[in-house]
XYZ file of C-alpha atoms in Angstrom:
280
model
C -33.924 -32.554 -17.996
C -32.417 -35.806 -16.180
C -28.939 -36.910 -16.747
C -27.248 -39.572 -15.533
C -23.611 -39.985 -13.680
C -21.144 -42.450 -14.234
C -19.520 -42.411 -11.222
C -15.728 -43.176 -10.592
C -15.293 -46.305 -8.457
C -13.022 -45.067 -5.555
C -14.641 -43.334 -2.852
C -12.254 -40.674 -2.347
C -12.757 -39.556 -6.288
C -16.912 -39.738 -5.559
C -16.638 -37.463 -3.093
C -14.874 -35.334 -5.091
C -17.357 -35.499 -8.057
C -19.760 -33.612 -6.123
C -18.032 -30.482 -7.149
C -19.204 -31.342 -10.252
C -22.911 -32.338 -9.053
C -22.799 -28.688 -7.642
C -22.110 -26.997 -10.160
C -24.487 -29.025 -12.857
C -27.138 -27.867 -10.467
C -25.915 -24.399 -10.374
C -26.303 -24.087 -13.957
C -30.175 -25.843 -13.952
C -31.318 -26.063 -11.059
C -34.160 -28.306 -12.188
C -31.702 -31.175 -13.352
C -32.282 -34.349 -12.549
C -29.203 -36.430 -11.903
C -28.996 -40.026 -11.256
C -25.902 -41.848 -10.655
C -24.784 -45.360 -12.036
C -22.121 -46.476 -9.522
C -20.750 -49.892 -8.064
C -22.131 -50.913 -4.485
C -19.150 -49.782 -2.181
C -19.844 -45.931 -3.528
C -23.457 -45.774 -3.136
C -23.335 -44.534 0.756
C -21.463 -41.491 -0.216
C -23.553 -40.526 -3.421
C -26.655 -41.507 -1.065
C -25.663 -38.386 1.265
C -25.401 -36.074 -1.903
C -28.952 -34.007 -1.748
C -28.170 -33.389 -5.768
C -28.084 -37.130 -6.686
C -31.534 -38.406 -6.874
C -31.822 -42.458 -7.450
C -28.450 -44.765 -7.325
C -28.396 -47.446 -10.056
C -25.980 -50.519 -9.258
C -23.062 -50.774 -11.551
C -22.551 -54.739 -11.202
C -18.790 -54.523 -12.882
C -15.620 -55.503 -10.991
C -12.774 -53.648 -12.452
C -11.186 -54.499 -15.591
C -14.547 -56.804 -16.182
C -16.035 -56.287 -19.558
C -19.195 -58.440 -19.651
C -20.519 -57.139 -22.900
C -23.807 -59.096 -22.812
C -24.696 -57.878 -19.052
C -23.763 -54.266 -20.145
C -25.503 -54.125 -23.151
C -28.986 -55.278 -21.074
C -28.237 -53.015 -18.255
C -27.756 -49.947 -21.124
C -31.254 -51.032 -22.872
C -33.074 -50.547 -19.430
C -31.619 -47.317 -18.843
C -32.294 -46.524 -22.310
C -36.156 -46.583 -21.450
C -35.028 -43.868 -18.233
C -35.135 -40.895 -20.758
C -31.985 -39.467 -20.019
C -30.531 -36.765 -22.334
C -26.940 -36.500 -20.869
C -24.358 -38.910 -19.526
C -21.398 -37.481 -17.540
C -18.650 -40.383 -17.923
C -15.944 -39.895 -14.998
C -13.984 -42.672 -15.293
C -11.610 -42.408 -17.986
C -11.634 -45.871 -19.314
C -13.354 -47.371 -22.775
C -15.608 -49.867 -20.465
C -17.255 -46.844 -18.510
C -18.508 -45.468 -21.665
C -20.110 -48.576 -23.339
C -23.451 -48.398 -20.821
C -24.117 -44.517 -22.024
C -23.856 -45.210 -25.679
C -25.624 -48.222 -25.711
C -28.360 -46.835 -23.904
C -28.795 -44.448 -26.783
C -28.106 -41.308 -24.436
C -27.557 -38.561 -26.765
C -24.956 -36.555 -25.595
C -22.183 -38.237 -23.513
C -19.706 -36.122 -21.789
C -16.684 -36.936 -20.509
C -12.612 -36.604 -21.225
C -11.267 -38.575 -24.214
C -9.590 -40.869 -22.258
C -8.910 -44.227 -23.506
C -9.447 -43.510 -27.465
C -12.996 -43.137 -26.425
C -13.849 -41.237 -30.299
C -17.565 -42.186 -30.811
C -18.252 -43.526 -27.275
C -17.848 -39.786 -26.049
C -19.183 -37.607 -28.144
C -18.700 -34.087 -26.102
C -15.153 -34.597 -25.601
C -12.964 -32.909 -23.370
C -9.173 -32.935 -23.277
C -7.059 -32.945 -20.407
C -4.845 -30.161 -19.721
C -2.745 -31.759 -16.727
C -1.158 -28.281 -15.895
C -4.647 -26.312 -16.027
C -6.071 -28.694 -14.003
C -4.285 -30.223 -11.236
C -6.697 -31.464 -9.069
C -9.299 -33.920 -9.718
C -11.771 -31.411 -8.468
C -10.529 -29.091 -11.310
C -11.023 -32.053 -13.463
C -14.629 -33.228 -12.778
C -15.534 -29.845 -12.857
C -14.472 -28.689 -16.063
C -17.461 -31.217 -17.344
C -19.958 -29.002 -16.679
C -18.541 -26.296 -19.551
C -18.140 -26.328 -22.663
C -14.991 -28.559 -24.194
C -12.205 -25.722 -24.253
C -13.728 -23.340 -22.149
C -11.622 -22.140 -18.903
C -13.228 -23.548 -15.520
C -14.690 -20.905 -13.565
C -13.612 -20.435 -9.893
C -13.784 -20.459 -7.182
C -15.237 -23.711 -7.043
C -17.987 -25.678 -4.824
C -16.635 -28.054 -2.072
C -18.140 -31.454 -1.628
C -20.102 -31.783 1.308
C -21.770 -34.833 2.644
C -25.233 -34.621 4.860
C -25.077 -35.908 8.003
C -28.213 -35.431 10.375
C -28.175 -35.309 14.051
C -30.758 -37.996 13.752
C -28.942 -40.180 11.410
C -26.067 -40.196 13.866
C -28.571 -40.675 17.169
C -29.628 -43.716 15.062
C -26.035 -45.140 13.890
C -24.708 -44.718 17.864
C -28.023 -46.860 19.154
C -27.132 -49.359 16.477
C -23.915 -49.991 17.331
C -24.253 -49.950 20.998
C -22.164 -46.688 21.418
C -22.612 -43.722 23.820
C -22.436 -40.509 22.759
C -19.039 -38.927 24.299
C -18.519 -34.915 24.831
C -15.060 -35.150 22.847
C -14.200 -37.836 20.661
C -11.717 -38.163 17.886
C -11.847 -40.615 14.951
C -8.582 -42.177 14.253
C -8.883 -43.406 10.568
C -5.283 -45.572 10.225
C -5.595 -47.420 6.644
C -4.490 -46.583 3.605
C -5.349 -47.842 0.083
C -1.665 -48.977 -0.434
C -0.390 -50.238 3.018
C 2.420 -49.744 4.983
C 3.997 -47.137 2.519
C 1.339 -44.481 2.895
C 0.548 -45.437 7.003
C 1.487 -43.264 9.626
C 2.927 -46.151 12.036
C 0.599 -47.849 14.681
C 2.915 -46.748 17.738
C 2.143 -43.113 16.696
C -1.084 -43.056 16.839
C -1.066 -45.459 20.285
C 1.174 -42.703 21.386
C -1.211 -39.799 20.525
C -4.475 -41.525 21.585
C -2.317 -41.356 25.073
C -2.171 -37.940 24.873
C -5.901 -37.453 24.099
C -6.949 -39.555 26.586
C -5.010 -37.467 28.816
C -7.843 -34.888 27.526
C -10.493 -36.662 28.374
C -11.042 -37.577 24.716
C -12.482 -40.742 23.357
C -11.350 -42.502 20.156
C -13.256 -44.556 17.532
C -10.395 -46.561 15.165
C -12.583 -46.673 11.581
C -11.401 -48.660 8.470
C -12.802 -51.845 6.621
C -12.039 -54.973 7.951
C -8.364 -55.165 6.317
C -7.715 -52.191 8.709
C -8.502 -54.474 11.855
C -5.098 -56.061 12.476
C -3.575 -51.886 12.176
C -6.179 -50.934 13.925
C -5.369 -54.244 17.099
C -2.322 -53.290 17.148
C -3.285 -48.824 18.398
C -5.164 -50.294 20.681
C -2.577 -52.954 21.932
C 0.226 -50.126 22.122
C -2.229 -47.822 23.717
C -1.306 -46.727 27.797
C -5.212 -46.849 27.949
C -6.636 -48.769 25.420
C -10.272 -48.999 27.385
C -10.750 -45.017 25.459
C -10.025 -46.747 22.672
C -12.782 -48.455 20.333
C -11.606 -50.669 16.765
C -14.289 -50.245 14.674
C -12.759 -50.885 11.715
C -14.285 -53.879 10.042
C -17.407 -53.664 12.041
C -19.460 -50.686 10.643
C -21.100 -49.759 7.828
C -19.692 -47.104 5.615
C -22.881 -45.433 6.057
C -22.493 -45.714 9.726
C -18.630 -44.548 9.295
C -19.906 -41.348 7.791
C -22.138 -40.748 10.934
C -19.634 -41.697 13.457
C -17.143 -38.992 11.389
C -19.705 -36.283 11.266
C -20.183 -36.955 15.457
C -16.444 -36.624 15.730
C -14.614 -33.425 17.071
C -11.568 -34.068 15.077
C -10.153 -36.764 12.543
C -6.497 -37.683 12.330
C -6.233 -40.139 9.112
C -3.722 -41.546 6.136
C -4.544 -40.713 2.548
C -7.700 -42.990 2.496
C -11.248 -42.386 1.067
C -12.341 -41.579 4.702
C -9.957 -38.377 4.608
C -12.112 -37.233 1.702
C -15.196 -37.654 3.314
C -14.032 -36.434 6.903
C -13.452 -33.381 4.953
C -16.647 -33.425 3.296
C -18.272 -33.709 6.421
C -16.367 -30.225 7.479
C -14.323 -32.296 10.550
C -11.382 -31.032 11.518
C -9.223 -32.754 9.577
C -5.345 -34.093 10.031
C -4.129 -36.098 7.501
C -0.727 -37.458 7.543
C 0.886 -38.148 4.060
């Protein structure tokens, strides 16, 4: 049996979908599952040992394309997959599995998706709070109650994998280190303020800790500014903007501790089973 994931586009939401992964392979342990996700996702799924081969979703968001989807969908359509699992809740993210002729596309009904999804589930927002919850009620049947507890995501990380991302980057090993993670998908609103975490990478240092600052590059100039406000900013390493996400999740799963905004690094610090402070 092989089915094939369309996976949501944020990173914090793909780590999350692995509850689903789990329990798919709960149920048949022999499943094949392949994932059809855009580029800046394919790190995370890459560290999922359920998810077998990535295929590149080219899309931006909002992008239709209809000729470019409807040749990517006839090449999977030669893949023999019998299932698609449809995350996203939007009409694009559907076209690909029905025009790849997959018979039995699963997902929530989302945007008036009648024919596109044809093992529809409907959202009960009170039932299912959590987006968890929500990815893994598609592995029931539509209208049945989710079973609990449920399977938490968890990333691989191997002490090799980090020996090798350290050596790449030029970075020695420390015996305490804590990851700072300080951006946030919708800026100053949802930041704890630079001066607070200058002021407790002081205290750490006081501890003998190190601290790696990780973020994309639009996390930089936050990330500057720690280091600037920082009584010893030599501890201190910005990162952000320099490493791979890859690489990020191997410098998280080195880490003692991770302090962090609401950011898709919190969900995979957490996936990685760090200690985990996030400030909302």
């Amino acid at each position: 049996m092989k089915a094939l994931i369309v996976a949501p586009a944020w990173i914090g939401d793909a780590v999350m979908a692995q509850t689903l992964f789990k329990r798919l392979r709960q149920y048949e342990p022999g499943l094949q599952l392949d994932a059809l996700a855009p580029s800046w996702v394919v790190p995370v799924l890459q560290r999922m040992p359920e998810i077998g081969k990535v295929i590149d979703n080219p899309f931006l968001h909002g992008e239709l394309s209809f000729a470019a989807r409807y040749r990517l969908a006839r090449q999977l359509a030669h893949s023999g997959y019998q299932r698609a699992y449809v995350l996203p809740n939007s009409l694009k993210s559907a076209l690909i599995p029905f025009l790849a002729s997959i018979p039995q596309r699963i997902g929530f009904t989302g945007e008036a998706r009648y024919g596109l999804i044809n093992h529809r589930h409907t959202l009960d927002e009170a039932a299912l709070p959590q987006m968890v919850e929500r990815f893994a009620q598609l592995a029931e049947s539509p209208g049945s109650r989710l079973p609990r507890p449920l399977p938490l995501p968890r990333l691989s990380s191997s002490a090799e994998q980090q020996a090798e991302t350290l050596a790449s980057l030029g970075i020695q090993s420390p015996e305490k280190v804590a990851v700072f993670c300080p951006g946030a998908e919708y800026g100053s609103a949802k930041r704890w303020p630079a001066r607070h975490f200058a002021i407790l990478a002081d205290e750490l240092a006081q501890r003998d800790y190190a601290i790696w600052l990780l973020g994309s590059a639009k996390d930089k100039a936050i990330g500057d500014d720690i280091v600037g406000l920082a009584a010893r900013p030599a501890v201190l390493k910005n990162l952000c903007g320099i490493t791979s996400l890859t690489q990020a999740i191997d410098l998280i799963a080195a880490s003692s501790f991770v302090v962090c905004n609401d950011s898709g690094l919190m969900h995979i610090a957490a996936a990685l089973d760090r200690p985990l402070i996030a400030v909302y």
